[in-house]
Coordinates of C-alpha atoms and ligand atoms in Angstrom, one line a residue:
X1409 CA -0.5 0.5 -0.4
X1410 CA 1.1 3.3 0.2
X1411 CA 5.5 4.6 1.7
X1412 CA 5.2 7.0 4.3
X1413 CA 8.5 8.1 5.2
X1414 CA 9.5 10.9 8.5
X1415 CA 12.9 12.1 9.8
X1416 CA 14.0 15.0 12.5
X1417 CA 17.6 15.9 13.3
X1418 CA 20.8 17.7 11.4
X1419 CA 20.1 16.0 8.3
X1420 CA 17.9 18.1 5.1
X1421 CA 15.0 16.0 6.3
X1422 CA 14.5 17.0 1.6
X1423 CA 16.6 14.4 0.6
X1424 CA 16.5 11.6 3.5
X1425 CA 12.4 11.6 2.9
X1426 CA 13.1 11.3 -0.9
X1427 CA 15.5 8.8 -0.2
X1428 CA 13.6 6.7 1.7
X1429 CA 10.6 7.3 -0.7
X1430 CA 12.2 5.8 -2.6
X1431 CA 13.2 3.2 -1.3
X1432 CA 9.2 2.0 -0.7
X1433 CA 7.9 3.2 -4.5
X1434 CA 7.3 -0.8 -4.9
X1435 CA 4.6 0.2 -2.2
X1436 CA 2.6 2.4 -4.2
X1437 CA 3.3 4.7 -7.0
X1438 CA 0.7 6.8 -8.0
X1439 CA 1.5 10.2 -6.5
X1440 CA 4.1 11.2 -3.8
X1441 CA 4.1 14.0 -1.9
X1442 CA 6.5 16.0 1.1
X1443 CA 6.1 18.3 3.7
X1444 CA 8.7 20.1 5.4
X1445 CA 8.2 22.1 8.9
X1446 CA 10.8 24.9 9.2
X1447 CA 10.8 28.4 11.2
X1448 CA 8.1 30.4 8.4
X1449 CA 5.7 27.1 8.7
X1450 CA 4.9 24.3 6.6
X1451 CA 6.2 23.8 2.6
X1452 CA 4.5 21.0 1.1
X1453 CA 4.7 20.2 -2.0
X1454 CA 3.3 16.9 -4.2
X1455 CA 2.5 15.5 -7.6
X1456 CA 1.1 12.7 -9.4
X1457 CA 3.6 10.6 -10.8
X1458 CA 6.7 8.6 -9.4
X1459 CA 9.5 10.4 -6.8
X1460 CA 11.5 11.3 -9.5
X1461 CA 8.3 13.5 -10.7
X1462 CA 8.3 15.0 -7.2
X1463 CA 12.1 15.6 -7.4
X1464 CA 12.1 17.1 -10.6
X1465 CA 8.7 19.6 -9.2
X1466 CA 11.1 20.6 -6.0
X1467 CA 13.5 21.3 -8.6
X1468 CA 15.6 23.5 -7.1
X1469 CA 13.2 25.2 -5.2
X1470 CA 15.6 25.3 -2.0
X1471 CA 12.6 22.9 -0.1
X1472 CA 16.1 22.4 3.2
X1473 CA 15.1 22.1 7.0
X1474 CA 15.6 18.8 9.3
X1475 CA 11.9 17.8 10.1
X1476 CA 9.9 16.5 7.2
X1477 CA 7.8 13.8 6.7
X1478 CA 7.0 12.5 2.7
X1479 CA 4.2 9.5 1.2
X1480 CA 4.4 7.4 -2.5
X1481 CA 0.2 7.0 -3.2
X1482 CA -1.4 3.1 -3.9
X1483 CA -4.2 5.1 -4.3
X1484 CA -7.2 3.7 -1.8
X1485 CA -10.1 6.9 -2.1
X1486 CA -10.0 9.9 -4.3
X1487 CA -8.7 10.0 -7.9
X1488 CA -4.9 10.2 -9.0
X1489 CA -4.9 13.8 -8.7
X1490 CA -2.5 16.5 -7.1
X1491 CA -4.8 17.2 -4.6
X1492 CA -5.7 14.1 -3.5
X1493 CA -1.8 13.8 -3.1
X1494 CA -0.2 13.3 0.6
X1495 CA 0.6 15.3 2.5
X1496 CA -2.9 16.6 3.3
X1497 CA -3.7 19.7 6.2
X1498 CA -6.5 20.6 7.7
X1499 CA -8.3 24.0 6.3
X1500 CA -6.4 25.9 9.0
X1501 CA -2.4 24.4 8.0
X1502 CA -2.0 23.6 12.1
X1503 CA -0.3 20.1 11.3
X1504 CA 0.2 18.3 8.3
X1505 CA 0.2 14.5 8.0
X1506 CA 0.8 11.6 5.6
X1507 CA -1.4 7.8 5.8
X1508 CA -1.2 4.5 4.8
X1509 CA -4.4 2.4 5.4
X1510 CA -7.6 3.4 5.5
X1511 CA -10.3 4.5 7.6
X1512 CA -13.5 2.7 7.6
X1513 CA -15.6 5.4 8.5
X1514 CA -14.1 8.3 7.4
X1515 CA -17.7 9.8 5.7
X1516 CA -20.0 10.0 8.9
X1517 CA -17.1 11.3 10.1
X1518 CA -16.7 14.1 7.1
X1519 CA -20.4 14.6 7.2
X1520 CA -20.0 16.0 10.8
X1521 CA -17.1 18.3 9.4
X1522 CA -18.9 19.8 7.2
X1523 CA -22.0 20.1 9.5
X1524 CA -19.5 22.2 11.2
X1525 CA -18.7 24.1 7.9
X1526 CA -15.7 22.6 7.3
X1527 CA -13.8 23.2 3.8
X1528 CA -11.9 19.6 2.3
X1529 CA -9.4 19.5 -0.2
X1530 CA -9.8 16.1 -1.5
X1531 CA -11.9 13.3 -1.7
X1532 CA -9.5 11.7 0.7
X1533 CA -10.4 10.0 3.5
X1534 CA -6.4 10.8 5.2
X1535 CA -7.9 14.4 5.1
X1536 CA -10.6 14.0 7.0
X1537 CA -8.4 12.7 9.9
X1538 CA -6.4 15.7 9.6
X1539 CA -9.3 18.2 9.5
X1540 CA -10.7 16.2 12.3
X1541 CA -7.2 16.0 14.8
X1542 CA -7.5 19.3 13.9
X1543 CA -10.3 20.4 15.9
X1544 CA -9.3 17.4 18.5
X1545 CA -5.6 19.8 19.1
X1546 CA -5.7 22.1 21.6
X1547 CA -2.1 21.7 22.0
X1548 CA -1.7 18.4 23.3
X1549 CA -1.0 16.0 21.2
X1550 CA -1.3 12.5 22.9
X1551 CA -4.4 13.5 24.2
X1552 CA -5.8 14.8 20.7
X1553 CA -4.1 11.8 18.9
X1554 CA -6.0 9.7 21.3
X1555 CA -9.3 11.0 21.1
X1556 CA -9.0 11.1 17.2
X1557 CA -8.0 6.7 17.4
X1558 CA -10.6 6.9 19.2
X1559 CA -13.6 8.3 16.3
X1560 CA -11.3 6.1 13.7
X1561 CA -12.3 2.9 11.9
X1562 CA -10.0 1.3 9.9
X1563 CA -6.3 0.1 9.8
X1564 CA -3.7 3.3 9.5
X1565 CA -0.4 4.3 10.3
X1566 CA 0.4 8.1 10.0
X1567 CA 3.0 10.5 10.7
X1568 CA 2.5 14.2 11.8
X1569 CA 4.1 17.3 12.3
X1570 CA 1.9 19.6 14.1
X1571 CA 2.8 23.6 13.7
X1572 CA 3.5 24.9 16.7
X1573 CA 6.0 21.6 17.4
X1574 CA 9.0 22.6 15.0
X1575 CA 10.9 19.8 17.5
X1576 CA 9.1 16.8 17.2
X1577 CA 6.8 14.3 14.7
X1578 CA 4.4 12.3 15.7
X1579 CA 3.7 9.0 14.1
X1580 CA 0.8 5.8 15.3
X1581 CA 0.5 2.0 13.8
X1582 CA -3.0 1.0 14.4
X1583 CA -3.2 -2.2 11.5
X1584 CA -0.6 -0.4 9.1
X1585 CA 3.1 -1.6 9.3
X1586 CA 5.1 1.9 10.9
X1587 CA 9.1 1.1 12.2
X1588 CA 10.8 4.1 14.2
X1589 CA 14.8 4.4 14.0
X1590 CA 17.1 5.9 16.2
X1591 CA 20.4 7.6 14.9
X1592 CA 22.8 9.8 16.3
X1593 CA 20.8 12.6 17.0
X1594 CA 18.5 12.2 15.3
X1595 CA 15.3 10.1 14.3
X1596 CA 13.7 8.3 11.1
X1597 CA 10.3 6.7 11.0
X1598 CA 8.9 4.9 7.8
X1599 CA 6.4 1.9 6.7
X1600 CA 9.4 -0.3 5.7
X1601 CA 13.5 -1.1 6.6
X1602 CA 14.6 -0.2 3.2
X1603 CA 13.9 3.2 3.6
X1604 CA 16.1 3.5 6.9
X1605 CA 18.4 0.7 7.0
X1606 CA 21.3 2.6 5.7
X1607 CA 20.4 5.4 8.3
X1608 CA 20.6 3.1 11.8
X1609 CA 20.3 -0.3 12.4
X1610 CA 18.7 0.1 16.2
X1611 CA 15.2 0.5 15.3
X1612 CA 11.7 0.2 17.2
X1613 CA 8.5 -1.4 15.3
X1614 CA 5.5 0.0 16.8
X1615 CA 3.6 -2.2 18.3
X1616 CA -0.8 -2.5 18.0
X1617 CA -2.1 0.6 18.7
X1618 CA 1.4 2.2 20.1
X1619 CA 1.7 6.5 19.5
X1620 CA 5.6 7.3 19.3
X1621 CA 6.6 11.2 19.6
X1622 CA 10.2 11.1 17.7
X1623 CA 12.5 14.3 18.6
X1624 CA 16.7 14.4 17.8
X1625 CA 17.6 12.7 20.9
X1626 CA 15.2 10.0 20.2
X1627 CA 12.1 8.4 20.9
X1628 CA 9.3 8.4 23.7
X1629 CA 6.2 5.4 23.5
X1630 CA 2.5 5.5 24.4
X1631 CA -0.2 3.2 24.0
X1632 CA -3.8 4.7 23.3
X1633 CA -4.9 5.5 26.1
X1634 CA -2.1 7.8 26.6
X1635 CA -0.7 5.6 29.2
X1636 CA 3.8 5.7 28.8
X1637 CA 6.0 2.6 28.0
X1638 CA 9.4 1.8 27.3
X1639 CA 9.8 0.0 24.0
X1640 CA 12.8 -1.9 23.5
X1641 CA 14.7 -1.3 20.7
X1642 CA 15.7 -5.0 17.4
X1643 CA 18.3 -4.5 15.6
X1644 CA 17.9 -5.5 11.8
X1645 CA 20.0 -6.5 9.4
X1646 CA 18.5 -6.1 5.9
X1647 CA 22.1 -5.8 3.5
X1648 CA 21.5 -2.4 1.4
X1649 CA 23.2 -4.0 -1.3
X1650 CA 19.3 -6.4 -1.6
X1651 CA 17.8 -3.1 -2.6
X1652 CA 20.5 -2.1 -6.1
X1653 CA 19.5 -4.2 -9.6
X1654 CA 22.8 -5.4 -9.0
X1655 CA 23.1 -4.8 -13.2
X1656 CA 20.0 -6.3 -14.0
X1657 CA 17.7 -4.2 -16.1
X1658 CA 14.6 -4.8 -14.0
X1659 CA 14.7 -6.1 -9.5
X1660 CA 12.5 -8.4 -11.2
X1661 CA 15.0 -9.8 -13.4
X1662 CA 18.3 -10.1 -10.3
X1663 CA 15.2 -11.7 -7.8
X1664 CA 14.6 -14.3 -10.9
X1665 CA 18.0 -14.8 -11.4
X1666 CA 19.0 -15.5 -7.7
X1667 CA 16.4 -18.4 -7.5
X1668 CA 19.7 -21.1 -7.1
X1669 CA 21.0 -19.4 -4.1
X1670 CA 17.8 -19.2 -2.3
X1671 CA 17.2 -21.8 -2.6
X1672 CA 20.3 -23.0 -1.1
X1673 CA 19.7 -20.6 1.9
X1674 CA 16.0 -21.9 1.9
X1675 CA 17.6 -25.6 2.8
X1676 CA 20.6 -24.3 5.4
X1677 CA 20.4 -25.8 8.3
X1678 CA 17.3 -27.4 7.9
X1679 CA 18.4 -30.4 5.5
X1680 CA 21.9 -32.5 7.2
X1681 CA 23.2 -35.3 5.8
X1682 CA 20.4 -36.8 3.9
X1683 CA 17.4 -36.1 6.7
X1684 CA 15.7 -33.3 7.2
X1685 CA 15.6 -31.3 11.1
X1686 CA 13.7 -28.0 11.1
X1687 CA 14.0 -28.2 15.3
X1688 CA 16.6 -25.3 15.1
X1689 CA 14.0 -23.1 14.7
X1690 CA 10.5 -24.8 14.6
X1691 CA 10.2 -25.5 18.6
X1692 CA 7.1 -28.1 18.5
X1693 CA 6.8 -31.5 20.3
X1694 CA 7.2 -35.0 18.4
X1695 CA 4.0 -35.2 21.3
X1696 CA 2.4 -31.9 19.6
X1697 CA 2.9 -33.3 15.8
X1698 CA 1.2 -36.0 16.8
X1699 CA -2.2 -33.6 18.0
X1700 CA -3.2 -31.8 15.1
X1701 CA -6.0 -32.8 13.4
X1702 CA -5.7 -30.3 10.7
X1703 CA -3.4 -27.9 8.7
X1704 CA -4.7 -24.7 7.7
X1705 CA -2.4 -23.2 5.1
X1706 CA -4.2 -19.9 4.5
X1707 CA -2.3 -17.0 1.7
X1708 CA -3.1 -14.5 -0.9
X1709 CA -1.9 -14.1 -4.2
X1710 CA 1.3 -16.0 -5.6
X1711 CA 1.6 -17.3 -1.5
X1712 CA -2.0 -18.4 -1.7
X1713 CA -0.6 -20.8 -5.3
X1714 CA 3.0 -21.6 -2.6
X1715 CA 1.1 -22.9 -0.8
X1716 CA -1.3 -24.5 -3.0
X1717 CA 1.8 -27.2 -4.4
X1718 CA 2.9 -27.2 -0.9
X1719 CA -0.9 -29.3 0.3
X1720 CA -0.7 -31.5 -3.2
X1721 CA 2.9 -32.1 -1.9
X1722 CA 2.3 -33.5 1.7
X1723 CA -1.2 -35.2 1.2
X1724 CA 1.4 -37.5 0.2
X1725 CA 3.0 -37.7 3.5
X1726 CA 0.9 -36.7 6.0
X1727 CA -2.3 -38.2 7.3
X1728 CA -4.6 -35.0 9.1
X1729 CA -6.5 -33.3 6.6
X1730 CA -4.3 -30.6 4.6
X1731 CA -7.3 -27.5 3.4
X1732 CA -5.8 -24.5 1.8
X1733 CA -8.4 -21.0 1.7
X1734 CA -7.4 -17.4 0.0
X1735 CA -7.5 -15.7 3.4
X1736 CA -9.8 -12.9 2.7
X1737 CA -12.4 -15.7 2.4
X1738 CA -11.1 -17.9 5.4
X1739 CA -11.3 -14.5 7.2
X1740 CA -14.8 -14.3 7.2
X1741 CA -15.6 -18.6 7.0
X1742 CA -17.3 -19.9 10.4
X1743 CA -14.0 -22.3 11.0
X1744 CA -14.2 -25.5 12.7
X1745 CA -10.6 -25.0 13.5
X1746 CA -9.7 -25.4 17.6
X1747 CA -6.5 -26.2 19.1
X1748 CA -5.7 -29.3 17.7
X1749 CA -5.8 -27.5 14.8
X1750 CA -2.4 -25.7 13.1
X1751 CA -2.3 -23.0 11.3
X1752 CA 0.2 -21.9 8.8
X1753 CA 0.0 -18.3 7.1
X1754 CA 2.2 -17.1 4.4
X1755 CA 2.9 -14.2 3.6
X1756 CA 6.5 -12.8 1.5
X1757 CA 5.6 -9.2 3.0
X1758 CA 4.4 -10.3 6.4
X1759 CA 2.2 -7.4 6.1
X1760 CA -0.6 -8.2 4.0
X1761 CA -3.9 -7.2 6.0
X1762 CA -6.0 -10.7 4.0
X1763 CA -3.6 -13.0 5.7
X1764 CA -3.2 -11.1 9.5
X1765 CA -6.7 -10.6 10.0
X1766 CA -7.2 -14.0 9.4
X1767 CA -4.9 -14.6 11.5
X1768 CA -6.6 -12.8 14.3
X1769 CA -9.6 -15.1 12.6
X1770 CA -8.0 -18.8 13.9
X1771 CA -5.8 -17.4 16.8
X1772 CA -9.1 -16.5 18.7
X1773 CA -10.2 -20.1 17.7
X1774 CA -6.9 -21.6 19.6
X1775 CA -4.7 -23.0 16.7
X1776 CA -1.7 -23.3 16.8
X1777 CA 0.2 -20.6 13.8
X1778 CA 3.1 -20.5 12.5
X1779 CA 4.4 -18.0 9.5
X1780 CA 5.9 -18.9 6.3
X1781 CA 7.9 -15.2 5.5
X1782 CA 10.2 -13.1 4.5
X1783 CA 9.9 -11.1 7.2
X1784 CA 11.2 -11.8 10.4
X1785 CA 10.5 -8.4 12.4
X1786 CA 7.0 -8.4 10.3
X1787 CA 2.8 -7.8 12.4
X1788 CA 1.9 -11.7 10.8
X1789 CA 5.8 -12.2 12.3
X1790 CA 5.0 -10.6 15.8
X1791 CA 1.5 -12.4 16.2
X1792 CA 1.8 -16.2 15.7
X1793 CA 3.4 -19.2 17.7
X1794 CA 6.3 -19.4 15.4
X1795 CA 7.9 -18.1 12.2
X1796 CA 9.6 -20.0 9.9
X1797 CA 11.9 -17.5 7.5
X1798 CA 12.4 -17.7 3.8
X1799 CA 15.7 -15.8 4.1
X1800 CA 14.9 -14.6 -0.2
X1801 CA 16.2 -11.3 1.3
X1802 CA 14.2 -8.3 -0.6
X1803 CA 12.5 -8.9 -3.1
X1804 CA 11.7 -5.1 -4.7
X1805 CA 9.9 -6.5 -7.8
X1806 CA 6.0 -6.4 -7.4
X1807 CA 5.5 -9.4 -8.9
X1808 CA 6.5 -12.4 -6.6
X1809 CA 8.9 -14.5 -8.0
X1810 CA 11.8 -16.2 -5.3
X1811 CA 9.7 -15.6 -2.6
X1812 CA 7.6 -18.1 -4.5
X1813 CA 10.5 -20.7 -4.1
X1814 CA 11.5 -19.8 -0.9
X1815 CA 8.1 -20.3 -0.1
X1816 CA 7.6 -23.5 -1.3
X1817 CA 10.8 -24.7 0.1
X1818 CA 10.2 -24.2 3.4
X1819 CA 6.2 -25.3 3.5
X1820 CA 7.5 -28.8 1.8
X1821 CA 10.9 -28.8 3.9
X1822 CA 8.0 -27.6 7.5
X1823 CA 5.3 -30.2 6.0
X1824 CA 7.9 -33.5 5.6
X1825 CA 9.2 -32.4 8.9
X1826 CA 6.2 -32.3 11.2
X1827 CA 5.8 -35.6 8.9
X1828 CA 8.1 -36.8 10.7
X1829 CA 7.4 -35.7 14.3
X1830 CA 4.3 -37.7 13.4
X1831 CA 6.0 -41.0 12.4
X1832 CA 4.4 -40.9 9.1
X1833 CA 7.8 -39.8 6.5
X1834 CA 9.1 -43.4 6.1
X1835 CA 13.1 -42.8 5.9
X1836 CA 13.3 -43.7 2.0
X1837 CA 11.0 -41.2 1.1
X1838 CA 13.3 -38.6 3.1
X1839 CA 17.1 -39.9 1.6
X1840 CA 14.7 -40.0 -2.0
X1841 CA 13.5 -35.6 -1.3
X1842 CA 16.6 -34.8 0.7
X1843 CA 19.3 -36.0 -2.5
X1844 CA 17.0 -34.7 -4.6
X1845 CA 16.3 -31.3 -2.7
X1846 CA 20.1 -30.7 -2.6
X1847 CA 20.2 -31.3 -6.7
X1848 CA 17.5 -28.3 -7.4
X1849 CA 19.5 -25.4 -7.1
X1850 CA 22.0 -26.2 -9.9
X1851 CA 18.6 -27.1 -12.0
X1852 CA 17.5 -24.0 -11.1
X1853 CA 20.4 -22.4 -12.3
X1854 CA 20.1 -24.8 -15.7
X1855 CA 16.2 -23.5 -16.2
X1856 CA 17.2 -19.6 -15.7
X1857 CA 19.6 -20.2 -19.1
X1858 CA 16.0 -21.1 -20.9
X1859 CA 15.8 -17.3 -21.5
X1860 CA 16.9 -17.1 -25.3
X1861 CA 14.2 -19.2 -26.3
X1862 CA 11.3 -17.8 -23.5
X1863 CA 11.8 -14.8 -25.2
X1864 CA 11.6 -15.9 -29.2
X1865 CA 7.8 -17.8 -27.3
X1866 CA 7.0 -14.3 -25.4
X1867 CA 7.4 -12.4 -29.3
X1868 CA 5.9 -15.2 -30.9
X1869 CA 2.5 -15.1 -28.5
X1870 CA 3.2 -11.5 -26.5
X1871 CA 0.7 -9.4 -29.2
X1872 CA -2.0 -12.1 -28.1
X1873 CA -5.3 -11.0 -26.2
X1874 CA -5.8 -13.9 -23.9
X1875 CA -3.6 -16.6 -22.3
X1876 CA -4.9 -20.1 -21.3
X1877 CA -2.7 -22.0 -18.7
X1878 CA -3.1 -25.5 -17.8
X1879 CA -2.2 -27.8 -15.1
X1880 CA -3.1 -31.3 -13.2
X1881 CA -2.3 -31.8 -9.7
X1882 CA 1.0 -30.1 -8.7
X1883 CA 0.8 -28.2 -11.4
X1884 CA -2.4 -26.5 -11.7
X1885 CA -1.2 -24.3 -9.0
X1886 CA 1.7 -23.4 -10.3
X1887 CA -0.3 -22.5 -13.6
X1888 CA -2.2 -19.7 -11.8
X1889 CA 1.4 -18.8 -10.7
X1890 CA 2.3 -18.5 -14.4
X1891 CA -1.0 -16.5 -15.5
X1892 CA -0.6 -14.8 -12.2
X1893 CA 2.8 -13.6 -13.3
X1894 CA 1.9 -12.9 -16.6
X1895 CA -1.3 -10.7 -15.6
X1896 CA 0.1 -8.5 -13.7
X1897 CA 2.8 -7.1 -15.6
X1898 CA 2.3 -7.4 -19.7
X1899 CA -1.7 -6.5 -18.5
X1900 CA -2.2 -9.8 -20.8
X1901 CA -5.9 -11.5 -19.7
X1902 CA -4.2 -15.1 -18.4
X1903 CA -7.2 -17.6 -16.8
X1904 CA -5.7 -21.2 -15.4
X1905 CA -7.6 -24.5 -15.4
X1906 CA -7.5 -27.3 -13.8
X1907 CA -6.4 -29.6 -16.4
X1908 CA -9.4 -31.5 -16.4
X1909 CA -11.7 -29.4 -15.9
X1910 CA -10.9 -27.1 -19.6
X1911 CA -13.7 -29.8 -21.1
X1912 CA -16.6 -28.9 -18.3
X1913 CA -16.4 -25.1 -20.1
X1914 CA -12.9 -23.0 -21.1
X1915 CA -13.4 -24.7 -24.0
X1916 CA -15.6 -23.2 -25.5
X1917 CA -13.0 -20.0 -26.0
X1918 CA -10.2 -22.3 -28.2
X1919 CA -9.4 -21.3 -31.6
X1920 CA -6.4 -19.9 -33.0
X1921 CA -6.1 -16.4 -31.5
X1922 CA -6.1 -17.9 -27.9
X1923 CA -2.2 -19.5 -27.2
X1924 CA -2.7 -22.2 -23.9
X1925 CA 0.2 -22.6 -22.2
X1926 CA -0.2 -26.3 -20.7
X1927 CA 2.5 -27.5 -17.4
X1928 CA 3.2 -31.2 -17.9
X1929 CA 6.5 -32.4 -16.4
X1930 CA 7.3 -36.5 -16.2
X1931 CA 4.4 -37.5 -13.0
X1932 CA 1.7 -40.1 -12.9
X1933 CA -0.9 -37.3 -14.7
X1934 CA 1.5 -36.6 -18.2
X1935 CA -0.8 -39.0 -20.2
X1936 CA -4.1 -36.9 -19.0
X1937 CA -2.5 -33.8 -19.5
X1938 CA -1.5 -34.9 -23.3
X1939 CA -5.1 -35.5 -24.3
X1940 CA -6.1 -32.1 -22.8
X1941 CA -3.6 -31.4 -25.6
X1942 CA -5.8 -33.3 -27.9
X1943 CA -8.9 -32.1 -27.0
X1944 CA -7.1 -28.3 -27.7
X1945 CA -4.9 -28.9 -30.9
X1946 CA -8.3 -30.3 -32.2
X1947 CA -9.5 -26.9 -31.8
X1948 CA -6.3 -25.2 -33.3
X1949 CA -5.6 -23.6 -30.1
X1950 CA -1.5 -22.8 -30.5
X1951 CA -0.4 -24.7 -27.3
X1952 CA 3.3 -24.2 -25.3
X1953 CA 3.9 -27.7 -24.0
X1954 CA 5.7 -26.5 -20.9
X1955 CA 7.9 -30.5 -20.0
X1956 CA 10.5 -32.2 -18.4
X1957 CA 13.8 -33.9 -20.1
X1958 CA 12.9 -37.3 -21.6
X1959 CA 9.9 -36.9 -22.4
X1960 CA 8.1 -37.0 -26.3
X1961 CA 6.3 -34.1 -26.3
X1962 CA 3.3 -34.0 -28.6
X1963 CA 2.9 -33.0 -32.1
X1964 CA 2.0 -30.2 -33.7
X1965 CA 2.7 -27.6 -30.9
X1966 CA 4.0 -24.3 -31.4
X1967 CA 6.7 -24.0 -28.4
X1968 CA 8.5 -26.8 -26.2
X1969 CA 10.4 -25.6 -23.1
X1970 CA 12.1 -28.5 -21.2
X1971 CA 12.7 -28.3 -17.7
X1972 CA 15.4 -30.6 -15.8
X1973 CA 14.2 -34.1 -14.3
X1974 CA 13.6 -34.2 -10.7
X1975 CA 11.7 -36.3 -8.4
X1976 CA 7.7 -35.9 -9.4
X1977 CA 7.0 -34.0 -6.2
X1978 CA 9.5 -31.1 -6.6
X1979 CA 8.5 -30.6 -10.1
X1980 CA 7.2 -26.7 -9.5
X1981 CA 10.5 -25.7 -8.7
X1982 CA 11.3 -26.3 -12.1
X1983 CA 8.4 -25.6 -14.3
X1984 CA 7.2 -22.4 -12.5
X1985 CA 11.1 -20.3 -13.5
X1986 CA 10.2 -20.6 -17.6
X1987 CA 6.4 -19.4 -16.5
X1988 CA 8.7 -16.4 -14.7
X1989 CA 10.6 -15.5 -17.3
X1990 CA 8.1 -15.8 -20.5
X1991 CA 5.9 -13.4 -17.9
X1992 CA 9.2 -10.4 -17.7
X1993 CA 9.7 -11.4 -21.6
X1994 CA 6.5 -10.6 -22.4
X1995 CA 6.0 -7.9 -20.2
X1996 CA 9.1 -6.3 -21.8
X1997 CA 8.2 -6.1 -25.5
X1998 CA 4.8 -4.4 -24.3
X1999 CA 6.8 -1.6 -22.7
X2000 CA 5.0 -2.2 -19.5
X2001 CA 6.9 -1.6 -16.1
X2002 CA 8.6 -4.1 -15.4
X2003 CA 9.1 -3.7 -11.2
X2004 CA 5.8 -1.6 -10.7
X2005 CA 2.7 -2.7 -12.9
X2006 CA -0.4 -0.2 -12.7
X2007 CA -2.4 -0.1 -9.9
X2008 CA -0.4 -3.2 -8.2
X2009 CA 1.9 -2.9 -4.8
X2010 CA 4.3 -5.0 -2.8
X2011 CA 2.6 -5.7 0.3
X2012 CA -1.6 -5.3 0.4
X2013 CA -2.4 -3.4 4.0
X2014 CA -5.6 -2.8 3.1
X2015 CA -8.6 -4.9 3.5
Ligands
AGP3379 C1 2.5 -11.4 -6.3 O1 3.4 -11.5 -7.8 C2 1.9 -10.5 -6.0 N1 2.5 -9.8 -5.7 C3 0.4 -10.9 -5.1 O2 0.2 -11.6 -5.3 C4 0.7 -11.5 -3.6 O3 1.9 -12.3 -3.5 C5 0.1 -11.3 -2.2 O4 -0.5 -9.8 -2.4 C6 0.6 -11.5 -1.2 O5 1.4 -10.6 -0.7 P1 2.3 -11.8 0.4 O6 3.0 -12.7 0.7 O7 3.5 -10.6 1.4 O8 1.5 -11.4 1.6

């Protein structure tokens, strides 16, 4: 969602804030803005477009000062206009603020303010908060903030400057992430670590319902009832080189090419000689493992597809009922979960609100909760019983790639470890899978060399209006992921179906204009999938056949992609790579913004 940044200290806040916004641009890039508080009050500059456009607008207008806030927007309320861009002030310029999240009851609050004669500049829920806070403010920021949050419903994080308080800024978290960093006589706050990591490694992840005041000497904390408390700092080990393209044209291409080393990291400390052992990070006992009656895998988007692949693999090894569900649905279902339920939440950002709320929903039922996440300090990670780290390194490209692969490995290893603790994993299977897993990084790197063939296929088909992706078993969620990648970055309409389901309707769509990608690695379902290829060819639709080395390809196909052999259960690690690269190449040919596709954001912190 939106990215917000605040700074107070001896550096030029304009530079610090702009740099921070650039680092958070994957969270939203519809408009950007900055406000500094100097001796002659607020100076605000905002514009539709990216941080680069904001920099141009600032130009050499000499925007200098030691106190400032900034915002990069993913529009929720009000169109993409300069007026709706943040920061927003009240009509008397008593304060200015930036906001990430949604105020669900903003309309009723706005009606009261309009009735009180307040004039609005924008259509945003954010300006409603600014106008209301200014009316509540009588010189005591804490009191006004507590009252504001008693009246506002929804999930939000704010950073606020008060005109009569030039030596401090306030930030508040209620449902949307906010991290604070403390340096030598300076302090920073932001929606996420990349914005502040180069300035300080002592950080505080604000808790739910926490208010923080920053001044150059440090931070003070209160809850939403105005009660003060200490909040210890945490150190973060984010490698700043992860936040650079390392010579690649796009972060997405860099992250696709990192998947061999990502897999090595995802296995390290979890696989020994030829056995699986997660006791170092997942403290559950054999008794606990045996007590579970059900495993719920819950996630959104690409993470949901990774969870679905894991379900298809693990149901061969675990005797318990494994369910996989979309978080925004799971969240509102009358769950029959209880203390015998293991609920595993998959989220690379660890901040996806649908998944966070689904977690809170099942926790109420007493379930044991685990998160597989790339952000060990995220909201989801801080609210579960155990965390399985993805260790994929920061992923900047909005379209998830390397984190999908890291999620697959973390989930499959965790599930097999659970089966082992339950005495359900046969030693022979463990040895067979572990030896195949150890070869996967090399086979992934071999698959990455298919780029030229995929570039050629993309140039053949990137003008298509629609695509269909088919797969069976493990390859059905891989087909879903392939379709999502193509949709996300090339804006080509793409649907994925279980191959056996096609004849029950979608087959009506088939003709020469509709390319069909068939994911058909060598496994017990290959033959069935080959008959679906015949059905497709019978309707003249061009087929791109993605399979394993050594498999005889059907005749008369439009494209053939072969990935190296591996154990059937592990085919997704290899078959997904060509689909990522194909989407990348198609988007490149269509001139799309690959790292920041339209209408998307890297972590979705609204429902
Ligand atoms: C995937 O490319 C998308 N960025 C999106 O579907 C994403 O997977 C989804 O929003 C879930 O994000 P999370 O893993 O951070 O929870």
